[in-house]
Tab-separated table of C-alpha atoms in Angstrom:
chain	number	residue	atom	x	y	z
A	195	ALA	CA	15.762	2.768	2.456
A	196	ILE	CA	16.399	5.997	4.131
A	197	LEU	CA	19.078	5.777	6.454
A	198	PRO	CA	19.058	7.045	10.041
A	199	ASN	CA	20.183	10.697	9.174
A	200	GLY	CA	16.970	11.050	6.539
A	201	GLU	CA	19.202	10.745	3.071
A	202	ILE	CA	18.250	8.285	0.800
A	203	ASN	CA	20.299	4.987	0.956
A	204	TRP	CA	21.196	4.326	-2.579
A	205	ASN	CA	22.840	0.878	-2.338
A	206	CYS	CA	19.310	-0.459	-1.100
A	207	PRO	CA	18.270	-3.741	-2.654
A	208	CYS	CA	15.035	-2.428	-2.940
A	209	ILE	CA	16.404	0.938	-5.321
A	210	GLY	CA	18.201	-2.171	-6.830
A	211	GLY	CA	21.155	-1.192	-10.010
A	212	SER	CA	18.773	1.511	-11.349
A	213	VAL	CA	21.267	4.188	-10.300
A	214	ALA	CA	23.654	3.102	-12.403
A	215	GLY	CA	24.164	3.325	-16.398
A	216	PRO	CA	23.130	6.054	-18.553
A	217	CYS	CA	19.594	6.726	-16.843
A	218	GLY	CA	20.961	7.021	-13.393
A	219	VAL	CA	21.206	10.823	-12.976
A	220	GLU	CA	17.500	10.588	-13.840
A	221	THR	CA	16.802	7.720	-11.683
A	222	ARG	CA	18.348	9.891	-8.830
A	223	GLU	CA	16.275	12.979	-9.382
A	224	ALA	CA	12.743	11.133	-9.908
A	225	ILE	CA	13.406	9.014	-6.681
A	226	ALA	CA	15.059	12.299	-4.661
A	227	CYS	CA	11.638	14.163	-5.560
A	228	PHE	CA	9.372	11.095	-4.779
A	229	TYR	CA	11.360	11.176	-1.301
A	230	TYR	CA	12.391	14.875	-0.491
A	231	MET	CA	10.207	17.038	-2.220
A	232	SER	CA	6.599	15.509	-3.144
A	233	LYS	CA	4.532	17.071	-0.986
A	234	GLU	CA	0.658	16.179	-3.135
A	235	ASP	CA	-1.301	13.364	-1.762
A	236	PRO	CA	-0.824	10.495	-3.867
A	237	ARG	CA	2.885	10.959	-3.084
A	238	GLY	CA	4.677	11.750	-6.339
A	239	VAL	CA	2.179	12.979	-8.436
A	240	ASP	CA	3.962	16.328	-7.999
A	241	CYS	CA	7.042	14.489	-9.569
A	242	ASP	CA	5.804	14.116	-13.155
A	243	GLU	CA	8.404	16.336	-15.165
A	244	LYS	CA	11.035	14.100	-13.065
A	245	ASN	CA	9.454	10.962	-14.030
A	246	LYS	CA	8.740	11.619	-17.792
A	247	ALA	CA	12.595	12.199	-17.494
A	248	LEU	CA	13.488	8.993	-16.427
A	249	ARG	CA	11.078	7.429	-18.862
A	250	ASP	CA	12.467	9.560	-21.587
A	251	CYS	CA	15.949	8.269	-20.904
A	252	MET	CA	14.777	4.703	-20.468
A	253	ARG	CA	13.204	4.928	-24.190
A	254	ASP	CA	16.459	6.291	-25.716
A	255	HIS	CA	18.431	3.607	-24.254
A	256	ALA	CA	15.472	0.948	-24.540
A	257	ASP	CA	18.813	-1.535	-25.723
A	258	LEU	CA	19.822	-1.628	-21.837
A	259	TYR	CA	16.407	-0.909	-20.660
A	260	ASP	CA	13.642	-2.616	-22.750
A	261	TYR	CA	13.029	-4.933	-19.484
A	262	ILE	CA	11.648	-2.313	-17.825
A	263	LEU	CA	9.795	-0.696	-20.785
A	264	LYS	CA	8.094	-3.817	-21.593
A	265	LYS	CA	6.781	-4.043	-18.068
A	266	HIS	CA	5.317	-0.395	-17.846
A	267	ASP	CA	4.555	0.361	-21.398
A	268	LYS	CA	2.364	-3.524	-21.548
A	269	ASP	CA	-0.586	-1.017	-20.583
A	270	ASP	CA	0.632	1.795	-22.169
A	271	LYS	CA	0.298	3.543	-18.929
A	272	ASN	CA	3.073	6.278	-17.730
A	273	ASP	CA	2.110	6.050	-14.084
A	274	ASP	CA	3.004	2.288	-13.649
A	275	LEU	CA	6.986	3.323	-13.134
A	276	ASP	CA	5.433	6.353	-10.239
A	277	LYS	CA	3.555	3.430	-8.743
A	278	GLU	CA	6.715	1.368	-8.659
A	279	LEU	CA	8.247	4.377	-6.818
A	280	GLU	CA	5.838	4.480	-4.686
A	281	LYS	CA	6.039	1.328	-3.607
A	282	ALA	CA	10.060	1.490	-3.364
A	283	SER	CA	9.153	4.467	-0.702
A	284	LYS	CA	6.711	2.519	1.556
A	285	GLN	CA	9.367	-0.590	1.426
A	286	SER	CA	11.934	2.079	2.653
A	287	GLU	CA	9.396	3.597	5.223
A	288	LYS	CA	8.203	-0.007	6.558
A	289	GLN	CA	12.853	-0.610	6.832
A	290	GLU	CA	12.968	2.938	8.422
A	291	GLU	CA	10.807	2.655	10.975
A	292	LYS	CA	11.900	-0.473	11.956
A	293	SER	CA	15.619	0.741	12.324
A	294	LYS	CA	13.751	3.400	15.035
A	295	GLU	CA	11.629	0.418	17.149
A	296	THR	CA	13.624	-0.159	20.220
A	297	PRO	CA	12.854	-2.336	22.683
A	298	THR	CA	11.614	-1.319	25.687
A	299	GLN	CA	11.618	-2.773	29.473
A	300	THR	CA	8.148	-3.308	30.960
A	301	SER	CA	7.818	-3.375	35.229
A	302	THR	CA	7.344	-7.285	34.971
A	303	ASP	CA	10.586	-7.590	32.642
A	304	LYS	CA	13.184	-5.530	35.105
A	305	LYS	CA	14.749	-7.485	37.875
A	306	SER	CA	15.051	-5.369	41.064
């Protein structure tokens, strides 16, 4: 989720504990690229280098990230992780929009 000040909420459950551990730096860099630097459509396509670094790190530490690797390598597609990041981003954007919504009074709600 994005905080009201525009920063990434690294404690958001949508990110989970993925920013901890040996690939925490790579995870943060991939997510930050997706949120802050990606200008291409589909979003995140210009973050391939960061996403590759994250995947490589996870493979280097397969004993810890095996559950993620199995999920993403099942079809042997490198873009699965990108899709997960995009999904998390969309969820965060929805949460951000909800937090920005403020109730408004209609003329029938106002008491004279």
